[in-house]
Amino acid sequence: MPYGTPNGPADPRYVLQFRSVALAGDYPVAFQVDVSTENMSDPAVADLVQEFVDVVHASPDFNLVFGSRSTLYTETLTAGA
C-alpha cells in the first residue's frame, strides 16, 4: 500500500496521570487528565500544564505517575495498483 504525503504535526496532546496516596479500600484512586483548549499550539499551554503538574506534585496527597506531550503525523494509505 502506498503512503500519502505526511500531514502534521497535529496540535500537541498532553496526558497526565496521578494517584492518591490515600487508599479507597485497598487501592489508591487514579486520576487521568487530558488537557484541552481551543489553541493547543499556544506556548502558554505548555507553561500552564507544567504549573499544574508542579502544584499537584507539591501536594503530599498525590503522586505523578505519568505525564506526556505527544504530536501526531498522519499518512493516508491508498490501495495498490
PDB file of N, CA and C in Angstrom:
ATOM      1  N   MET A   1       0.838  -1.180   0.000  1.00  0.00           N
ATOM      2  CA  MET A   1       0.000   0.000   0.000  1.00  0.00           C
ATOM      3  C   MET A   1       0.880   1.240   0.000  1.00  0.00           C
ATOM      4  N   PRO A   2       0.691   2.111  -0.948  1.00  0.00           N
ATOM      5  CA  PRO A   2       1.442   3.358  -0.956  1.00  0.00           C
ATOM      6  C   PRO A   2       0.941   4.304   0.142  1.00  0.00           C
ATOM      7  N   TYR A   3       1.860   5.084   0.648  1.00  0.00           N
ATOM      8  CA  TYR A   3       1.520   6.083   1.659  1.00  0.00           C
ATOM      9  C   TYR A   3       1.401   7.439   0.990  1.00  0.00           C
ATOM     10  N   GLY A   4       0.494   8.258   1.517  1.00  0.00           N
ATOM     11  CA  GLY A   4       0.339   9.613   1.023  1.00  0.00           C
ATOM     12  C   GLY A   4       1.355  10.543   1.669  1.00  0.00           C
ATOM     13  N   THR A   5       1.221  11.799   1.373  1.00  0.00           N
ATOM     14  CA  THR A   5       2.088  12.815   1.950  1.00  0.00           C
ATOM     15  C   THR A   5       1.796  12.954   3.436  1.00  0.00           C
ATOM     16  N   PRO A   6       2.844  12.981   4.279  1.00  0.00           N
ATOM     17  CA  PRO A   6       2.596  13.154   5.716  1.00  0.00           C
ATOM     18  C   PRO A   6       1.895  14.476   6.011  1.00  0.00           C
ATOM     19  N   ASN A   7       0.927  14.436   6.888  1.00  0.00           N
ATOM     20  CA  ASN A   7       0.223  15.621   7.357  1.00  0.00           C
ATOM     21  C   ASN A   7       0.571  15.813   8.822  1.00  0.00           C
ATOM     22  N   GLY A   8       0.882  17.025   9.175  1.00  0.00           N
ATOM     23  CA  GLY A   8       1.158  17.266  10.585  1.00  0.00           C
ATOM     24  C   GLY A   8       2.341  18.178  10.754  1.00  0.00           C
ATOM     25  N   PRO A   9       2.763  18.389  11.933  1.00  0.00           N
ATOM     26  CA  PRO A   9       2.217  17.727  13.113  1.00  0.00           C
ATOM     27  C   PRO A   9       0.885  18.342  13.534  1.00  0.00           C
ATOM     28  N   ALA A  10       0.065  17.514  14.132  1.00  0.00           N
ATOM     29  CA  ALA A  10      -1.191  17.999  14.702  1.00  0.00           C
ATOM     30  C   ALA A  10      -0.862  18.746  15.991  1.00  0.00           C
ATOM     31  N   ASP A  11      -1.845  19.406  16.553  1.00  0.00           N
ATOM     32  CA  ASP A  11      -1.642  20.093  17.826  1.00  0.00           C
ATOM     33  C   ASP A  11      -1.164  19.100  18.879  1.00  0.00           C
ATOM     34  N   PRO A  12      -0.318  19.555  19.792  1.00  0.00           N
ATOM     35  CA  PRO A  12       0.141  18.647  20.842  1.00  0.00           C
ATOM     36  C   PRO A  12      -1.004  18.191  21.739  1.00  0.00           C
ATOM     37  N   ARG A  13      -0.818  17.025  22.316  1.00  0.00           N
ATOM     38  CA  ARG A  13      -1.788  16.461  23.268  1.00  0.00           C
ATOM     39  C   ARG A  13      -1.034  16.160  24.556  1.00  0.00           C
ATOM     40  N   TYR A  14      -1.587  16.608  25.664  1.00  0.00           N
ATOM     41  CA  TYR A  14      -0.996  16.362  26.978  1.00  0.00           C
ATOM     42  C   TYR A  14      -1.884  15.389  27.740  1.00  0.00           C
ATOM     43  N   VAL A  15      -1.258  14.380  28.345  1.00  0.00           N
ATOM     44  CA  VAL A  15      -1.958  13.424  29.192  1.00  0.00           C
ATOM     45  C   VAL A  15      -1.172  13.311  30.494  1.00  0.00           C
ATOM     46  N   LEU A  16      -1.880  13.457  31.606  1.00  0.00           N
ATOM     47  CA  LEU A  16      -1.265  13.377  32.929  1.00  0.00           C
ATOM     48  C   LEU A  16      -2.003  12.330  33.747  1.00  0.00           C
ATOM     49  N   GLN A  17      -1.266  11.544  34.504  1.00  0.00           N
ATOM     50  CA  GLN A  17      -1.886  10.570  35.396  1.00  0.00           C
ATOM     51  C   GLN A  17      -1.322  10.759  36.799  1.00  0.00           C
ATOM     52  N   PHE A  18      -2.219  10.827  37.756  1.00  0.00           N
ATOM     53  CA  PHE A  18      -1.866  10.985  39.159  1.00  0.00           C
ATOM     54  C   PHE A  18      -2.509   9.860  39.949  1.00  0.00           C
ATOM     55  N   ARG A  19      -1.951   9.567  41.121  1.00  0.00           N
ATOM     56  CA  ARG A  19      -2.520   8.564  42.006  1.00  0.00           C
ATOM     57  C   ARG A  19      -2.547   9.136  43.415  1.00  0.00           C
ATOM     58  N   SER A  20      -3.642   8.881  44.118  1.00  0.00           N
ATOM     59  CA  SER A  20      -3.758   9.350  45.500  1.00  0.00           C
ATOM     60  C   SER A  20      -2.849   8.531  46.409  1.00  0.00           C
ATOM     61  N   VAL A  21      -2.343   9.181  47.449  1.00  0.00           N
ATOM     62  CA  VAL A  21      -1.589   8.468  48.472  1.00  0.00           C
ATOM     63  C   VAL A  21      -2.566   7.707  49.366  1.00  0.00           C
ATOM     64  N   ALA A  22      -3.695   8.355  49.679  1.00  0.00           N
ATOM     65  CA  ALA A  22      -4.734   7.705  50.494  1.00  0.00           C
ATOM     66  C   ALA A  22      -5.361   6.566  49.704  1.00  0.00           C
ATOM     67  N   LEU A  23      -5.814   5.581  50.424  1.00  0.00           N
ATOM     68  CA  LEU A  23      -6.431   4.420  49.788  1.00  0.00           C
ATOM     69  C   LEU A  23      -7.950   4.476  49.902  1.00  0.00           C
ATOM     70  N   ALA A  24      -8.612   3.973  48.872  1.00  0.00           N
ATOM     71  CA  ALA A  24     -10.061   3.758  48.903  1.00  0.00           C
ATOM     72  C   ALA A  24     -10.217   2.248  48.974  1.00  0.00           C
ATOM     73  N   GLY A  25     -10.518   1.756  50.163  1.00  0.00           N
ATOM     74  CA  GLY A  25     -10.456   0.305  50.372  1.00  0.00           C
ATOM     75  C   GLY A  25      -8.990  -0.074  50.424  1.00  0.00           C
ATOM     76  N   ASP A  26      -8.578  -0.925  49.514  1.00  0.00           N
ATOM     77  CA  ASP A  26      -7.181  -1.363  49.464  1.00  0.00           C
ATOM     78  C   ASP A  26      -6.370  -0.696  48.358  1.00  0.00           C
ATOM     79  N   TYR A  27      -6.970   0.241  47.645  1.00  0.00           N
ATOM     80  CA  TYR A  27      -6.322   0.754  46.444  1.00  0.00           C
ATOM     81  C   TYR A  27      -6.293   2.283  46.411  1.00  0.00           C
ATOM     82  N   PRO A  28      -5.228   2.846  45.806  1.00  0.00           N
ATOM     83  CA  PRO A  28      -5.219   4.296  45.583  1.00  0.00           C
ATOM     84  C   PRO A  28      -6.215   4.644  44.472  1.00  0.00           C
ATOM     85  N   VAL A  29      -6.600   5.897  44.421  1.00  0.00           N
ATOM     86  CA  VAL A  29      -7.511   6.370  43.377  1.00  0.00           C
ATOM     87  C   VAL A  29      -6.665   6.992  42.262  1.00  0.00           C
ATOM     88  N   ALA A  30      -6.917   6.562  41.038  1.00  0.00           N
ATOM     89  CA  ALA A  30      -6.172   7.060  39.881  1.00  0.00           C
ATOM     90  C   ALA A  30      -6.959   8.183  39.198  1.00  0.00           C
ATOM     91  N   PHE A  31      -6.235   9.193  38.760  1.00  0.00           N
ATOM     92  CA  PHE A  31      -6.805  10.325  38.037  1.00  0.00           C
ATOM     93  C   PHE A  31      -6.067  10.459  36.714  1.00  0.00           C
ATOM     94  N   GLN A  32      -6.809  10.638  35.630  1.00  0.00           N
ATOM     95  CA  GLN A  32      -6.192  10.935  34.344  1.00  0.00           C
ATOM     96  C   GLN A  32      -6.718  12.270  33.859  1.00  0.00           C
ATOM     97  N   VAL A  33      -5.806  13.131  33.450  1.00  0.00           N
ATOM     98  CA  VAL A  33      -6.153  14.460  32.966  1.00  0.00           C
ATOM     99  C   VAL A  33      -5.755  14.551  31.504  1.00  0.00           C
ATOM    100  N   ASP A  34      -6.724  14.826  30.638  1.00  0.00           N
ATOM    101  CA  ASP A  34      -6.464  15.125  29.233  1.00  0.00           C
ATOM    102  C   ASP A  34      -6.633  16.623  29.070  1.00  0.00           C
ATOM    103  N   VAL A  35      -5.572  17.292  28.699  1.00  0.00           N
ATOM    104  CA  VAL A  35      -5.580  18.754  28.607  1.00  0.00           C
ATOM    105  C   VAL A  35      -6.168  19.171  27.265  1.00  0.00           C
ATOM    106  N   SER A  36      -7.061  20.173  27.294  1.00  0.00           N
ATOM    107  CA  SER A  36      -7.628  20.661  26.034  1.00  0.00           C
ATOM    108  C   SER A  36      -7.926  22.146  26.125  1.00  0.00           C
ATOM    109  N   THR A  37      -7.812  22.798  24.989  1.00  0.00           N
ATOM    110  CA  THR A  37      -8.173  24.197  24.822  1.00  0.00           C
ATOM    111  C   THR A  37      -8.358  24.444  23.331  1.00  0.00           C
ATOM    112  N   GLU A  38      -8.815  25.592  22.974  1.00  0.00           N
ATOM    113  CA  GLU A  38      -9.055  25.894  21.557  1.00  0.00           C
ATOM    114  C   GLU A  38      -7.761  26.045  20.759  1.00  0.00           C
ATOM    115  N   ASN A  39      -6.654  26.392  21.421  1.00  0.00           N
ATOM    116  CA  ASN A  39      -5.398  26.605  20.717  1.00  0.00           C
ATOM    117  C   ASN A  39      -4.279  25.881  21.454  1.00  0.00           C
ATOM    118  N   MET A  40      -4.175  24.584  21.248  1.00  0.00           N
ATOM    119  CA  MET A  40      -3.179  23.781  21.954  1.00  0.00           C
ATOM    120  C   MET A  40      -1.748  24.144  21.556  1.00  0.00           C
ATOM    121  N   SER A  41      -1.557  24.806  20.414  1.00  0.00           N
ATOM    122  CA  SER A  41      -0.217  25.179  19.963  1.00  0.00           C
ATOM    123  C   SER A  41       0.316  26.423  20.649  1.00  0.00           C
ATOM    124  N   ASP A  42      -0.520  27.135  21.378  1.00  0.00           N
ATOM    125  CA  ASP A  42      -0.070  28.339  22.084  1.00  0.00           C
ATOM    126  C   ASP A  42       0.988  27.935  23.110  1.00  0.00           C
ATOM    127  N   PRO A  43       2.162  28.578  23.111  1.00  0.00           N
ATOM    128  CA  PRO A  43       3.210  28.221  24.067  1.00  0.00           C
ATOM    129  C   PRO A  43       2.776  28.336  25.527  1.00  0.00           C
ATOM    130  N   ALA A  44       1.776  29.145  25.814  1.00  0.00           N
ATOM    131  CA  ALA A  44       1.298  29.293  27.192  1.00  0.00           C
ATOM    132  C   ALA A  44       0.694  27.989  27.712  1.00  0.00           C
ATOM    133  N   VAL A  45       0.215  27.126  26.815  1.00  0.00           N
ATOM    134  CA  VAL A  45      -0.381  25.858  27.251  1.00  0.00           C
ATOM    135  C   VAL A  45       0.674  25.008  27.959  1.00  0.00           C
ATOM    136  N   ALA A  46       1.851  24.893  27.380  1.00  0.00           N
ATOM    137  CA  ALA A  46       2.924  24.100  27.996  1.00  0.00           C
ATOM    138  C   ALA A  46       3.283  24.647  29.371  1.00  0.00           C
ATOM    139  N   ASP A  47       3.322  25.968  29.494  1.00  0.00           N
ATOM    140  CA  ASP A  47       3.641  26.583  30.786  1.00  0.00           C
ATOM    141  C   ASP A  47       2.565  26.270  31.829  1.00  0.00           C
ATOM    142  N   LEU A  48       1.299  26.338  31.424  1.00  0.00           N
ATOM    143  CA  LEU A  48       0.209  26.056  32.351  1.00  0.00           C
ATOM    144  C   LEU A  48       0.173  24.582  32.752  1.00  0.00           C
ATOM    145  N   VAL A  49       0.454  23.698  31.810  1.00  0.00           N
ATOM    146  CA  VAL A  49       0.497  22.274  32.132  1.00  0.00           C
ATOM    147  C   VAL A  49       1.606  22.021  33.148  1.00  0.00           C
ATOM    148  N   GLN A  50       2.769  22.621  32.925  1.00  0.00           N
ATOM    149  CA  GLN A  50       3.876  22.436  33.866  1.00  0.00           C
ATOM    150  C   GLN A  50       3.528  22.988  35.240  1.00  0.00           C
ATOM    151  N   GLU A  51       2.860  24.130  35.277  1.00  0.00           N
ATOM    152  CA  GLU A  51       2.444  24.709  36.555  1.00  0.00           C
ATOM    153  C   GLU A  51       1.477  23.770  37.296  1.00  0.00           C
ATOM    154  N   PHE A  52       0.542  23.196  36.560  1.00  0.00           N
ATOM    155  CA  PHE A  52      -0.411  22.264  37.174  1.00  0.00           C
ATOM    156  C   PHE A  52       0.308  21.035  37.728  1.00  0.00           C
ATOM    157  N   VAL A  53       1.229  20.473  36.946  1.00  0.00           N
ATOM    158  CA  VAL A  53       1.992  19.310  37.408  1.00  0.00           C
ATOM    159  C   VAL A  53       2.769  19.660  38.672  1.00  0.00           C
ATOM    160  N   ASP A  54       3.385  20.825  38.700  1.00  0.00           N
ATOM    161  CA  ASP A  54       4.152  21.242  39.873  1.00  0.00           C
ATOM    162  C   ASP A  54       3.273  21.393  41.113  1.00  0.00           C
ATOM    163  N   VAL A  55       2.076  21.958  40.931  1.00  0.00           N
ATOM    164  CA  VAL A  55       1.160  22.141  42.064  1.00  0.00           C
ATOM    165  C   VAL A  55       0.736  20.788  42.631  1.00  0.00           C
ATOM    166  N   VAL A  56       0.344  19.868  41.765  1.00  0.00           N
ATOM    167  CA  VAL A  56      -0.095  18.563  42.242  1.00  0.00           C
ATOM    168  C   VAL A  56       1.084  17.787  42.839  1.00  0.00           C
ATOM    169  N   HIS A  57       2.239  17.885  42.198  1.00  0.00           N
ATOM    170  CA  HIS A  57       3.415  17.185  42.693  1.00  0.00           C
ATOM    171  C   HIS A  57       3.826  17.686  44.087  1.00  0.00           C
ATOM    172  N   ALA A  58       3.611  18.959  44.356  1.00  0.00           N
ATOM    173  CA  ALA A  58       3.958  19.536  45.659  1.00  0.00           C
ATOM    174  C   ALA A  58       3.031  19.048  46.771  1.00  0.00           C
ATOM    175  N   SER A  59       1.875  18.521  46.405  1.00  0.00           N
ATOM    176  CA  SER A  59       0.926  18.023  47.396  1.00  0.00           C
ATOM    177  C   SER A  59       1.412  16.694  47.968  1.00  0.00           C
ATOM    178  N   PRO A  60       1.327  16.525  49.274  1.00  0.00           N
ATOM    179  CA  PRO A  60       1.703  15.235  49.852  1.00  0.00           C
ATOM    180  C   PRO A  60       0.629  14.165  49.625  1.00  0.00           C
ATOM    181  N   ASP A  61      -0.490  14.547  49.030  1.00  0.00           N
ATOM    182  CA  ASP A  61      -1.623  13.634  48.879  1.00  0.00           C
ATOM    183  C   ASP A  61      -1.688  12.919  47.534  1.00  0.00           C
ATOM    184  N   PHE A  62      -0.862  13.344  46.569  1.00  0.00           N
ATOM    185  CA  PHE A  62      -0.919  12.769  45.221  1.00  0.00           C
ATOM    186  C   PHE A  62       0.476  12.557  44.665  1.00  0.00           C
ATOM    187  N   ASN A  63       0.608  11.536  43.831  1.00  0.00           N
ATOM    188  CA  ASN A  63       1.864  11.258  43.142  1.00  0.00           C
ATOM    189  C   ASN A  63       1.628  11.307  41.640  1.00  0.00           C
ATOM    190  N   LEU A  64       2.566  11.922  40.924  1.00  0.00           N
ATOM    191  CA  LEU A  64       2.525  11.906  39.464  1.00  0.00           C
ATOM    192  C   LEU A  64       2.994  10.532  39.007  1.00  0.00           C
ATOM    193  N   VAL A  65       2.172   9.854  38.237  1.00  0.00           N
ATOM    194  CA  VAL A  65       2.511   8.535  37.721  1.00  0.00           C
ATOM    195  C   VAL A  65       3.102   8.654  36.322  1.00  0.00           C
ATOM    196  N   PHE A  66       2.506   9.535  35.514  1.00  0.00           N
ATOM    197  CA  PHE A  66       2.874   9.626  34.114  1.00  0.00           C
ATOM    198  C   PHE A  66       2.468  10.987  33.583  1.00  0.00           C
ATOM    199  N   GLY A  67       3.290  11.561  32.751  1.00  0.00           N
ATOM    200  CA  GLY A  67       2.954  12.794  32.058  1.00  0.00           C
ATOM    201  C   GLY A  67       3.578  12.757  30.677  1.00  0.00           C
ATOM    202  N   SER A  68       2.813  13.132  29.661  1.00  0.00           N
ATOM    203  CA  SER A  68       3.377  13.113  28.311  1.00  0.00           C
ATOM    204  C   SER A  68       2.787  14.226  27.456  1.00  0.00           C
ATOM    205  N   ARG A  69       3.576  14.625  26.487  1.00  0.00           N
ATOM    206  CA  ARG A  69       3.117  15.513  25.426  1.00  0.00           C
ATOM    207  C   ARG A  69       3.427  14.803  24.126  1.00  0.00           C
ATOM    208  N   SER A  70       2.439  14.640  23.286  1.00  0.00           N
ATOM    209  CA  SER A  70       2.657  13.962  22.013  1.00  0.00           C
ATOM    210  C   SER A  70       2.053  14.774  20.883  1.00  0.00           C
ATOM    211  N   THR A  71       2.593  14.572  19.700  1.00  0.00           N
ATOM    212  CA  THR A  71       2.035  15.168  18.486  1.00  0.00           C
ATOM    213  C   THR A  71       1.846  14.040  17.479  1.00  0.00           C
ATOM    214  N   LEU A  72       0.984  14.258  16.537  1.00  0.00           N
ATOM    215  CA  LEU A  72       0.606  13.205  15.611  1.00  0.00           C
ATOM    216  C   LEU A  72       0.878  13.642  14.171  1.00  0.00           C
ATOM    217  N   TYR A  73       1.489  12.761  13.432  1.00  0.00           N
ATOM    218  CA  TYR A  73       1.608  12.905  11.977  1.00  0.00           C
ATOM    219  C   TYR A  73       0.741  11.807  11.376  1.00  0.00           C
ATOM    220  N   THR A  74       0.072  12.093  10.284  1.00  0.00           N
ATOM    221  CA  THR A  74      -0.735  11.070   9.625  1.00  0.00           C
ATOM    222  C   THR A  74      -0.326  10.950   8.173  1.00  0.00           C
ATOM    223  N   GLU A  75      -0.454   9.752   7.627  1.00  0.00           N
ATOM    224  CA  GLU A  75      -0.251   9.491   6.207  1.00  0.00           C
ATOM    225  C   GLU A  75      -1.420   8.638   5.729  1.00  0.00           C
ATOM    226  N   THR A  76      -2.085   9.079   4.698  1.00  0.00           N
ATOM    227  CA  THR A  76      -3.225   8.352   4.160  1.00  0.00           C
ATOM    228  C   THR A  76      -2.733   7.143   3.370  1.00  0.00           C
ATOM    229  N   LEU A  77      -3.327   5.987   3.656  1.00  0.00           N
ATOM    230  CA  LEU A  77      -2.996   4.772   2.888  1.00  0.00           C
ATOM    231  C   LEU A  77      -3.910   4.685   1.692  1.00  0.00           C
ATOM    232  N   THR A  78      -3.331   4.279   0.556  1.00  0.00           N
ATOM    233  CA  THR A  78      -4.146   4.103  -0.642  1.00  0.00           C
ATOM    234  C   THR A  78      -3.944   2.691  -1.173  1.00  0.00           C
ATOM    235  N   ALA A  79      -4.904   2.204  -1.917  1.00  0.00           N
ATOM    236  CA  ALA A  79      -4.824   0.858  -2.481  1.00  0.00           C
ATOM    237  C   ALA A  79      -3.712   0.787  -3.509  1.00  0.00           C
ATOM    238  N   GLY A  80      -3.054  -0.365  -3.558  1.00  0.00           N
ATOM    239  CA  GLY A  80      -2.011  -0.566  -4.566  1.00  0.00           C
ATOM    240  C   GLY A  80      -2.621  -0.761  -5.940  1.00  0.00           C
ATOM    241  N   ALA A  81      -1.825  -0.633  -6.960  1.00  0.00           N
ATOM    242  CA  ALA A  81      -2.308  -0.771  -8.346  1.00  0.00           C
ATOM    243  C   ALA A  81      -2.641  -2.190  -8.706  1.00  0.00           C
TER     244      ALA A  81
END
